[in-house]
Short mmCIF file of C-alpha atoms in Angstrom, two decimals:
data_model
loop_
_atom_site.label_atom_id
_atom_site.label_comp_id
_atom_site.label_asym_id
_atom_site.label_seq_id
_atom_site.Cartn_x
_atom_site.Cartn_y
_atom_site.Cartn_z
CA MET P 1 64.63 115.62 12.78
CA LYS P 2 63.75 117.63 9.80
CA GLY P 3 62.48 120.23 11.43
CA LEU P 4 65.72 120.36 13.38
CA ALA P 5 67.85 120.35 9.99
CA ALA P 6 65.46 123.42 8.67
CA VAL P 7 66.70 125.34 11.77
CA VAL P 8 70.21 124.62 10.88
CA VAL P 9 70.12 125.48 7.55
CA SER P 10 68.56 128.95 8.35
CA ALA P 11 70.78 129.50 11.01
CA LEU P 12 73.60 128.84 8.50
CA MET P 13 72.22 131.00 5.78
CA LEU P 14 71.54 134.08 8.39
CA SER P 15 75.16 133.79 9.40
CA SER P 16 76.92 133.69 6.09
CA THR P 17 78.45 136.95 4.95
CA THR P 18 80.07 135.43 1.76
CA SER P 19 77.84 133.06 0.18
CA GLY P 20 73.78 133.34 0.07
CA VAL P 21 73.88 129.50 -0.94
CA VAL P 22 74.01 126.83 1.77
CA ARG P 23 74.81 123.08 0.34
CA CYS P 24 73.55 120.23 1.83
CA GLN P 25 77.04 118.73 2.23
CA GLU P 26 77.62 121.41 4.85
CA ILE P 27 74.65 119.86 7.13
CA PRO P 28 75.78 117.18 9.22
CA GLN P 29 75.01 113.68 7.74
CA TRP P 30 72.86 112.38 10.67
CA LEU P 31 70.48 115.59 10.30
CA ASN P 32 69.95 115.54 6.53
CA GLY P 33 69.19 111.85 6.58
CA THR P 34 71.77 110.55 4.54
CA ALA P 35 74.08 107.47 5.37
CA PRO P 36 77.93 108.64 5.99
CA SER P 37 80.24 108.41 3.10
CA PRO P 38 82.93 105.82 2.97
CA ALA P 39 86.10 106.93 3.85
CA VAL P 40 88.14 107.69 0.82
CA GLU P 41 91.98 106.65 0.74
CA GLU P 42 94.50 109.54 0.32
CA SER P 43 96.81 109.87 -2.54
CA LYS P 44 100.54 109.65 -2.02
CA GLY P 45 100.88 113.13 -2.81
CA SER P 46 98.44 114.61 -0.62
CA SER P 47 99.09 115.96 2.84
CA PRO P 48 97.93 113.61 5.88
CA ALA P 49 94.84 114.93 7.76
CA THR P 50 95.17 115.58 11.36
CA THR P 51 93.27 113.87 13.54
CA LYS P 52 91.08 115.89 16.40
CA ILE P 53 91.26 114.44 19.77
CA PRO P 54 87.92 114.28 21.27
CA GLY P 55 87.94 116.32 25.06
CA TRP P 56 87.14 112.91 26.74
CA LYS P 57 90.03 111.24 25.39
CA LYS P 58 92.47 114.22 26.03
CA ASP P 59 91.21 113.99 29.89
CA ARG P 60 92.10 110.35 30.00
CA MET P 61 95.29 111.10 28.66
CA GLU P 62 95.91 113.74 31.14
CA GLN P 63 94.59 111.90 34.03
CA ALA P 64 96.99 108.89 33.14
CA ALA P 65 99.82 111.11 32.80
CA LEU P 66 99.11 112.43 36.51
CA PHE P 67 98.71 108.78 37.87
CA LYS P 68 101.99 107.90 36.48
CA GLU P 69 103.68 110.57 38.79
CA THR P 70 102.39 109.11 41.77
CA PRO P 71 105.05 106.97 43.79
CA SER P 72 104.87 103.02 44.08
CA ASP P 73 103.00 101.97 47.14
CA VAL P 74 103.42 98.07 47.56
CA VAL P 75 100.85 96.51 50.09
CA ILE P 76 99.79 92.78 50.91
CA SER P 77 96.78 92.22 49.32
CA ALA P 78 95.80 88.49 49.78
CA VAL P 79 96.71 85.57 51.80
CA LEU P 80 96.04 81.98 51.95
CA ALA P 81 97.56 80.58 55.02
CA GLU P 82 95.54 77.00 55.32
CA PRO P 83 94.91 75.75 51.83
CA SER P 84 92.11 73.22 51.59
CA GLY P 85 92.21 70.51 48.92
CA ARG P 86 94.24 71.46 45.62
CA GLN P 87 94.63 74.86 47.13
CA LYS P 88 98.20 76.13 47.56
CA GLU P 89 99.39 78.72 50.21
CA PHE P 90 100.06 82.16 48.79
CA ILE P 91 100.98 85.86 49.48
CA GLN P 92 99.74 88.56 46.97
CA LEU P 93 101.43 91.63 46.82
CA LYS P 94 99.87 94.53 44.92
CA ASN P 95 101.31 97.75 43.91
CA LEU P 96 98.59 100.86 44.07
CA GLY P 97 100.80 103.34 42.83
CA GLY P 98 101.72 104.61 39.35
CA GLN P 99 105.27 103.63 39.17
CA ALA P 100 106.55 100.12 38.92
CA GLN P 101 108.66 98.89 41.74
CA ASP P 102 111.39 96.58 42.03
CA LEU P 103 111.23 94.26 45.35
CA GLU P 104 114.83 92.81 44.91
CA GLY P 105 116.22 93.10 48.38
CA TRP P 106 112.80 93.26 50.00
CA ARG P 107 111.88 91.00 52.53
CA LEU P 108 108.64 89.27 54.05
CA THR P 109 109.05 88.15 57.64
CA LEU P 110 106.83 85.81 59.16
CA LYS P 111 106.37 85.89 63.04
CA ASN P 112 105.04 82.29 64.28
CA SER P 113 102.87 83.08 67.34
CA GLY P 114 105.24 85.91 68.29
CA GLU P 115 107.89 83.46 69.05
CA THR P 116 110.23 82.84 66.12
CA GLU P 117 110.84 84.80 62.79
CA GLU P 118 111.35 83.34 59.30
CA THR P 119 112.38 85.57 56.52
CA PHE P 120 111.86 85.18 52.48
CA GLU P 121 113.95 87.51 50.29
CA PHE P 122 113.35 88.78 46.89
CA VAL P 123 116.27 87.84 44.38
CA ALA P 124 116.23 88.52 41.04
CA SER P 125 117.83 85.35 39.73
CA ASP P 126 116.90 81.93 38.00
CA GLY P 127 114.08 83.76 36.28
CA CYS P 128 112.16 84.70 39.65
CA GLU P 129 110.23 87.95 39.11
CA THR P 130 110.60 90.99 41.23
CA THR P 131 109.08 93.85 39.89
CA ILE P 132 105.45 94.81 40.22
CA PRO P 133 104.09 97.10 37.45
CA PRO P 134 101.77 100.21 38.38
CA LEU P 135 98.30 98.73 39.35
CA GLY P 136 99.97 95.14 38.98
CA SER P 137 100.39 92.11 41.50
CA LEU P 138 102.83 89.68 42.24
CA LEU P 139 101.75 86.37 43.32
CA VAL P 140 104.47 84.14 45.90
CA LEU P 141 103.85 80.71 46.39
CA LYS P 142 105.20 78.27 48.56
CA LYS P 143 108.45 76.99 47.32
CA ASP P 144 108.23 73.67 45.65
CA VAL P 145 109.41 71.98 42.46
CA GLN P 146 106.78 73.67 40.40
CA ASN P 147 107.32 76.97 42.21
CA PRO P 148 111.21 77.55 42.93
CA CYS P 149 111.07 81.17 43.34
CA GLY P 150 108.76 80.92 46.56
CA PHE P 151 108.76 81.50 49.94
CA ASN P 152 110.17 78.39 52.51
CA PHE P 153 108.35 78.93 55.85
CA GLU P 154 104.92 77.19 56.78
CA LEU P 155 101.96 79.77 56.80
CA GLY P 156 99.46 78.72 59.66
CA PRO P 157 96.91 80.18 62.33
CA SER P 158 97.97 82.91 64.49
CA GLU P 159 100.51 84.53 62.55
CA GLU P 160 102.01 87.97 61.70
CA LEU P 161 103.45 89.02 58.14
CA VAL P 162 105.49 91.97 57.77
CA LEU P 163 107.02 93.32 54.27
CA PHE P 164 109.79 95.18 54.42
CA GLU P 165 112.01 97.49 52.15
CA GLU P 166 115.51 96.56 50.93
CA GLY P 167 118.10 97.25 53.88
CA GLU P 168 118.62 95.48 57.14
CA ASP P 169 117.63 98.80 59.23
CA ALA P 170 114.27 99.16 56.59
CA GLU P 171 110.94 99.73 58.31
CA GLY P 172 108.07 97.27 57.61
CA VAL P 173 105.72 99.04 55.01
CA ASP P 174 102.92 96.80 55.54
CA SER P 175 101.89 94.05 57.67
CA VAL P 176 98.72 91.81 58.42
CA THR P 177 97.81 89.60 61.38
CA TRP P 178 95.42 86.64 61.79
CA GLY P 179 94.13 84.06 64.00
CA ASN P 180 92.40 80.51 63.31
CA VAL P 181 90.39 81.58 60.07
CA GLY P 182 90.04 78.07 58.94
CA ARG P 183 90.90 76.31 56.03
CA GLY P 184 90.58 77.24 52.52
CA ILE P 185 89.74 81.11 53.88
CA VAL P 186 91.59 83.84 52.14
CA LEU P 187 92.35 87.20 53.55
CA TYR P 188 91.46 90.01 51.41
CA ARG P 189 92.47 93.52 51.95
CA ASN P 190 89.71 95.93 51.68
CA ALA P 191 89.16 99.62 51.20
CA GLU P 192 89.51 100.37 54.89
CA ASP P 193 92.83 98.52 54.75
CA GLU P 194 91.53 95.67 56.93
CA TYR P 195 91.20 92.22 55.84
CA ASP P 196 87.91 90.28 54.92
CA ARG P 197 87.75 86.58 55.00
CA ALA P 198 86.14 84.77 52.13
CA PRO P 199 86.14 81.09 50.61
CA GLN P 200 86.97 80.56 47.09
CA ASN P 201 84.26 77.91 46.52
CA VAL P 202 80.82 76.98 48.10
CA GLU P 203 78.69 74.11 46.99
CA GLY P 204 75.33 75.45 45.97
CA ASN P 205 73.97 78.36 43.97
CA VAL P 206 74.53 82.03 44.26
CA ILE P 207 72.41 82.72 47.06
CA ASP P 208 74.07 79.76 49.05
CA THR P 209 77.53 81.38 48.56
CA LEU P 210 76.23 84.75 49.84
CA THR P 211 74.96 83.21 53.09
CA ARG P 212 77.99 81.57 53.44
CA LEU P 213 79.84 84.52 52.98
CA GLY P 214 77.99 86.68 55.65
CA GLY P 215 77.16 90.31 56.15
CA PHE P 216 74.96 90.44 53.14
CA LYS P 217 71.77 90.24 54.81
CA ASN P 218 70.32 93.23 53.11
CA MET P 219 71.09 91.96 49.65
CA LEU P 220 69.51 88.67 50.56
CA THR P 221 66.20 90.65 51.37
CA PHE P 222 66.29 92.77 48.39
CA LEU P 223 66.80 89.45 46.16
CA LYS P 224 64.08 87.77 48.07
CA HIS P 225 61.56 90.44 47.67
CA PHE P 226 62.11 90.74 43.82
CA ASP P 227 62.02 86.99 43.55
CA LEU P 228 65.45 87.35 41.98
CA ASP P 229 66.84 84.70 44.61
CA LYS P 230 64.54 82.12 42.40
CA ILE P 231 66.47 83.30 39.28
CA LEU P 232 69.89 82.86 40.75
CA SER P 233 68.46 79.62 41.84
CA GLY P 234 67.61 78.51 38.30
CA ARG P 235 63.69 78.48 39.14
CA GLY P 236 60.85 79.98 37.86
CA VAL P 237 58.78 82.80 39.19
CA ARG P 238 54.95 83.14 39.30
CA ASN P 239 53.04 85.83 38.18
CA THR P 240 52.43 88.08 41.21
CA GLY P 241 51.11 91.25 39.13
CA THR P 242 53.67 93.39 40.84
CA TRP P 243 55.21 96.32 38.25
CA HIS P 244 58.48 94.40 38.40
CA ASN P 245 57.50 90.95 37.93
CA LYS P 246 56.70 91.18 34.36
CA ILE P 247 60.99 92.10 34.05
CA VAL P 248 61.80 89.09 36.16
CA ARG P 249 59.68 86.51 34.64
CA GLU P 250 61.60 87.66 31.54
CA MET P 251 65.10 86.66 32.80
CA PRO P 252 66.66 83.70 31.86
CA THR P 253 66.84 80.57 34.14
CA SER P 254 68.76 78.08 32.48
CA ILE P 255 71.84 80.33 32.89
CA PRO P 256 74.45 81.10 35.83
CA TYR P 257 74.59 84.75 37.03
CA THR P 258 77.78 86.71 38.07
CA LEU P 259 76.56 88.94 41.13
CA PHE P 260 78.43 91.94 42.54
CA ALA P 261 77.27 92.07 46.05
CA ILE P 262 77.39 94.99 48.43
CA LYS P 263 77.84 94.86 52.10
CA ASP P 264 75.76 95.50 54.81
CA GLU P 265 77.89 98.59 56.13
CA ALA P 266 77.01 100.36 52.66
CA TRP P 267 73.53 99.78 52.73
CA GLU P 268 73.13 100.92 56.20
CA SER P 269 74.97 104.14 55.43
CA LEU P 270 71.99 104.72 52.78
CA PHE P 271 69.31 104.14 55.26
CA LYS P 272 71.04 106.40 57.46
CA GLU P 273 71.18 109.02 54.95
CA MET P 274 67.72 108.63 53.69
CA ALA P 275 66.37 108.89 57.24
CA GLY P 276 67.78 112.28 57.91
CA GLU P 277 69.71 113.40 61.05
CA TRP P 278 67.13 113.21 63.58
CA ALA P 279 65.39 109.91 62.56
CA PRO P 280 66.32 106.54 63.17
CA PRO P 281 68.08 104.79 60.24
CA LEU P 282 65.64 103.11 57.77
CA THR P 283 65.54 99.25 57.50
CA ALA P 284 65.52 97.38 54.36
CA SER P 285 61.95 96.52 54.39
CA GLU P 286 61.08 100.30 54.79
CA LEU P 287 63.45 101.28 51.93
CA LEU P 288 61.27 99.06 49.59
CA GLU P 289 58.34 100.85 50.68
CA ILE P 290 60.06 104.23 50.20
CA ASP P 291 61.35 103.60 46.65
CA ASP P 292 61.55 100.22 45.47
CA ALA P 293 62.26 101.16 41.85
CA LEU P 294 65.49 102.40 43.25
CA VAL P 295 66.36 99.18 44.85
CA PHE P 296 65.52 97.03 41.94
CA ASP P 297 67.56 99.06 39.15
CA ILE P 298 70.76 98.46 41.53
CA ILE P 299 70.14 94.84 42.44
CA SER P 300 69.26 93.47 38.68
CA PHE P 301 72.20 95.82 37.55
CA LEU P 302 74.54 93.88 39.91
CA MET P 303 73.56 90.55 37.99
CA LEU P 304 75.37 89.77 35.17
CA GLU P 305 74.45 86.66 32.95
CA ASP P 306 76.80 84.15 32.84
CA SER P 307 79.68 83.23 34.95
CA TRP P 308 82.37 85.49 35.01
CA ASN P 309 85.77 85.08 37.20
CA SER P 310 88.81 87.28 36.92
CA ARG P 311 90.60 84.58 34.42
CA THR P 312 87.67 84.22 32.05
CA LEU P 313 87.05 87.73 31.96
CA LYS P 314 90.65 88.16 30.76
CA LEU P 315 90.27 85.69 28.02
CA LYS P 316 87.02 87.27 27.01
CA MET P 317 88.50 90.71 26.72
CA ARG P 318 91.68 89.85 25.52
CA ASP P 319 93.13 93.44 24.30
CA LYS P 320 90.29 95.66 25.41
CA SER P 321 90.47 97.85 28.28
CA SER P 322 87.06 97.34 28.80
CA MET P 323 84.02 95.72 27.80
CA ALA P 324 79.90 95.70 28.19
CA PHE P 325 78.11 92.88 29.66
CA GLN P 326 74.46 92.07 29.54
CA THR P 327 72.89 92.40 33.03
CA ALA P 328 69.76 90.56 34.16
CA HIS P 329 67.68 93.84 33.36
CA PRO P 330 66.99 93.86 29.53
CA ASP P 331 67.78 97.23 29.05
CA ARG P 332 70.98 97.62 30.80
CA LYS P 333 74.58 96.40 30.33
CA ALA P 334 77.25 96.45 32.71
CA VAL P 335 81.17 97.86 31.73
CA LEU P 336 83.65 96.17 33.45
CA GLN P 337 87.35 96.94 33.44
CA LEU P 338 90.58 94.82 34.18
CA ASP P 339 93.26 96.46 36.05
CA GLU P 340 97.31 95.03 35.62
CA SER P 341 96.48 93.18 38.79
CA GLY P 342 93.49 91.50 37.64
CA THR P 343 91.13 93.44 39.93
CA ILE P 344 87.92 93.73 38.41
CA ARG P 345 86.39 97.48 38.12
CA LEU P 346 82.51 98.14 37.79
CA ASN P 347 81.84 101.08 35.78
CA TYR P 348 78.40 102.40 36.84
CA ASP P 349 78.07 105.61 34.49
CA CYS P 350 78.77 104.41 31.39
CA VAL P 351 75.82 103.85 28.83
CA ASP P 352 75.22 104.06 24.89
CA SER P 353 73.26 107.03 24.17
CA PRO P 354 72.27 105.76 20.55
CA SER P 355 73.65 107.48 17.57
CA PRO P 356 70.67 109.50 15.97
CA ASP P 357 70.12 107.67 12.87
CA GLU P 358 68.96 103.96 12.00
CA PHE P 359 72.67 102.86 11.79
CA GLY P 360 73.36 102.28 15.55
CA CYS P 361 76.55 102.66 17.79
CA ALA P 362 78.45 99.60 16.33
CA ILE P 363 77.95 100.60 12.92
CA GLN P 364 79.06 103.93 13.73
CA ARG P 365 82.27 102.53 15.21
CA GLY P 366 82.80 100.45 12.42
CA TRP P 367 82.88 103.42 10.05
CA GLY P 368 85.55 105.08 12.12
CA LYS P 369 83.07 107.77 13.56
CA CYS P 370 83.76 107.60 17.37
CA GLN P 371 86.24 110.53 16.83
CA GLU P 372 84.01 112.89 15.03
CA ASP P 373 82.81 116.09 16.25
CA TRP P 374 79.25 115.03 16.08
CA MET P 375 79.75 111.93 18.64
CA ASN P 376 81.58 113.86 21.20
CA ASP P 377 79.12 116.67 21.50
CA ASN P 378 79.41 117.15 25.52
CA GLY P 379 75.97 116.13 26.15
CA PHE P 380 74.26 119.04 23.64
CA PHE P 381 72.23 116.44 22.14
CA SER P 382 73.21 113.14 23.42
CA GLY P 383 72.48 114.35 26.77
CA ARG P 384 75.90 112.23 27.85
CA PRO P 385 78.97 114.07 28.85
CA LEU P 386 80.82 112.02 26.59
CA GLY P 387 78.62 111.98 23.70
CA TYR P 388 76.96 109.27 21.77
CA CYS P 389 78.11 105.74 22.08
CA GLU P 390 79.99 105.53 24.72
CA TYR P 391 80.98 101.86 25.77
CA GLU P 392 80.73 101.06 22.18
CA CYS P 393 83.72 103.68 21.44
CA ASP P 394 85.58 102.63 24.34
CA LYS P 395 84.89 106.21 26.23
CA CYS P 396 84.51 104.95 29.73
CA TYR P 397 87.48 104.88 31.89
CA CYS P 398 88.13 103.73 35.36
CA ASP P 399 90.50 106.48 36.76
CA PRO P 400 92.55 105.59 39.90
CA LEU P 401 92.93 109.24 40.91
CA GLU P 402 88.95 110.11 40.80
CA ASP P 403 88.25 106.54 41.57
CA ASN P 404 85.02 106.64 39.93
CA CYS P 405 84.42 102.61 39.48
CA ALA P 406 83.60 100.25 42.01
CA LYS P 407 86.08 97.61 42.37
CA THR P 408 85.84 94.12 43.66
CA ILE P 409 87.58 93.43 47.22
CA ILE P 410 86.58 90.00 47.37
CA ALA P 411 86.95 87.93 43.92
CA ASP P 412 86.03 84.93 42.09
CA VAL P 413 83.98 83.12 45.24
CA THR P 414 82.57 80.65 43.05
CA ALA P 415 79.06 78.63 43.07
CA SER P 416 79.73 75.11 42.77
CA SER P 417 82.79 75.80 41.09
CA GLY P 418 81.55 78.25 38.83
CA GLU P 419 78.77 76.15 37.30
CA LYS P 420 75.76 78.02 39.43
CA GLY P 421 77.68 81.15 39.25
CA VAL P 422 80.14 83.61 40.57
CA VAL P 423 80.14 86.40 43.48
CA HIS P 424 82.33 89.30 43.59
CA VAL P 425 82.15 91.48 46.44
CA ILE P 426 82.54 95.37 45.68
CA ASP P 427 83.72 98.54 47.75
CA ARG P 428 80.78 100.70 47.83
CA LEU P 429 76.97 101.17 47.04
CA ILE P 430 76.46 102.37 43.37
CA GLU P 431 73.52 103.60 41.52
CA ALA P 432 72.47 102.10 38.21
CA PRO P 433 73.17 103.95 35.28
CA PRO P 434 70.28 105.68 33.16
CA ILE P 435 68.19 103.84 30.60
CA MET P 436 68.65 105.59 27.10
CA PRO P 437 65.98 105.54 24.98
CA ALA P 438 66.41 104.36 21.25
CA TRP P 439 66.56 106.51 18.42
CA VAL P 440 62.90 107.28 16.76
CA PRO P 441 62.73 108.98 13.60
CA THR P 442 59.99 112.12 13.93
CA ASP P 443 58.17 114.52 11.56
CA ALA P 444 58.73 118.28 11.81
CA ASN P 445 56.36 118.40 14.93
CA GLY P 446 58.34 115.95 17.01
CA ASN P 447 56.12 112.88 16.70
CA PRO P 448 57.45 109.60 15.82
CA LEU P 449 57.00 108.64 12.07
CA PRO P 450 54.60 105.57 11.37
CA GLY P 451 56.09 102.23 11.74
CA SER P 452 59.24 103.55 13.12
CA THR P 453 58.95 102.11 16.70
CA LYS P 454 60.42 98.69 16.77
CA LYS P 455 58.39 95.89 19.02
CA LYS P 456 60.22 94.39 21.58
CA SER P 457 60.39 90.33 21.55
CA LYS P 458 57.49 88.85 23.34
CA SER P 459 59.74 86.81 25.69
CA ARG P 460 63.50 87.34 26.00
CA ARG P 461 63.76 84.16 28.02
CA ALA P 462 62.29 82.24 25.37
CA ASP P 463 64.73 83.78 22.95
CA LYS P 464 67.83 83.18 25.29
CA GLU P 465 66.67 79.62 25.64
CA LYS P 466 66.09 78.86 22.11
CA GLU P 467 69.74 80.42 21.32
CA GLU P 468 71.08 78.33 24.19
CA LYS P 469 69.26 75.40 22.63
CA LYS P 470 70.66 75.85 18.89
CA LYS P 471 74.36 76.41 20.08
CA SER P 472 74.00 73.10 22.17
CA SER P 473 72.51 71.09 19.01
CA SER P 474 75.51 72.11 17.16
CA SER P 475 78.12 70.88 19.36
CA SER P 476 78.41 67.11 19.70
CA ARG P 477 78.35 65.65 23.11
CA SER P 478 79.57 68.99 24.63
CA SER P 479 78.29 71.90 26.07
CA SER P 480 78.19 75.25 24.45
CA ARG P 481 78.51 77.59 27.17
CA ARG P 482 82.19 77.53 28.97
CA THR P 483 82.02 76.29 32.39
CA TYR P 484 85.07 75.80 34.47
CA GLN P 485 85.69 73.38 37.50
CA TYR P 486 87.57 74.52 40.52
CA ASN P 487 90.11 76.90 38.75
CA PRO P 488 91.59 79.21 41.50
CA TRP P 489 93.49 82.11 40.33
CA TRP P 490 96.50 81.42 42.15
CA GLY P 491 99.24 78.86 41.56
CA ARG P 492 99.59 79.53 37.97
CA LYS P 493 102.69 81.06 36.66
#
């Protein structure tokens, strides 16, 4: 680092035409090895300093402005026709566009087995909500004492539901048809504008939940191959001597996990692509033989520690637009974002390239350095287009126009009411983000200085269990980790 500082000093001296003296203050503080100076409060008489907006933030603002120009697009996003237990019948509408839509005068028409029709009209009265914001949703429940704004008709098997705009001669803007789907099964609209079926709770662990959902044979094969199925089931892993076994054995087994599952169709597209045009598609076992590291990186990245459904994520994130969560892989975090409708989006290209000093990204953010030029170097030193400290400085953004994040198409499928985990199904096959090496001070030749490398904890699992034990001992007769019983996201005003 000192050698780099010397090069910068020499360049400045050669390029200077007015002075032959180069002061240390002209060198960025992270190059000359000094701590950033604290911010000085401006005097009342001084002119306010102008704040330079980084390029990534300008791009975000421009994209957001473009999205606001897109028209509203209301669709039927989910339906529960035959509730089970404490579930309630519901119809969920979602606005995929960039402008709000007032549904007053719109109608939902139910065709019972193609014979009779029943209609519910949206009316903005008595506190009934009819406006859906951009990327927002509106939940319509069966009418009762607690839900006076709900629909009157009875949902059931073999139905067709049509959404009409305002006006007697208006054409239907969206529709969904279903047969005998079974009790407790929710119909979810997927990326292909079709509907997937899924329960809201499965008694058992995450593996049992994935099996019950169906269509995840490849995920189950990969989880079993790396012994990650045992981690998700709360069991220990034997020493097999494989390269990935050491990482897996360090994963905590006493906590639930949230799994973002990828459907078989997405994996099969990868199998065809890797096999080439003239060869038969690969199988899951063949992919593991060719590049098991690729698969392990993806699968372990999709496993988040602790149970997170859309409701608990909203409580955790509060006013933040996105947040990083620890994955099963010790060196990776996953950045999640919630849109207005509560849809979970997974950003799979967001990492913290550590700031080039001993302070780290959290401290740099506390010092208010996220907007400075050296933190937003377009990858010149940081190696990342957004610069240093991407998720710590809240630079990561799920752009609805670019569609750069995976989104959940089936959400909040709990394993044993969330006590043993949660499963979300995403709309695509993702690639795990890179692992950025920690900053290490070096000498003039680029060699690490003695004693500068930090030793990792011998047992991450032991540290995690020790922390959980410490938390539980501090609370009397109650669990330190938030768990929740069957708590669906519908049925609440």
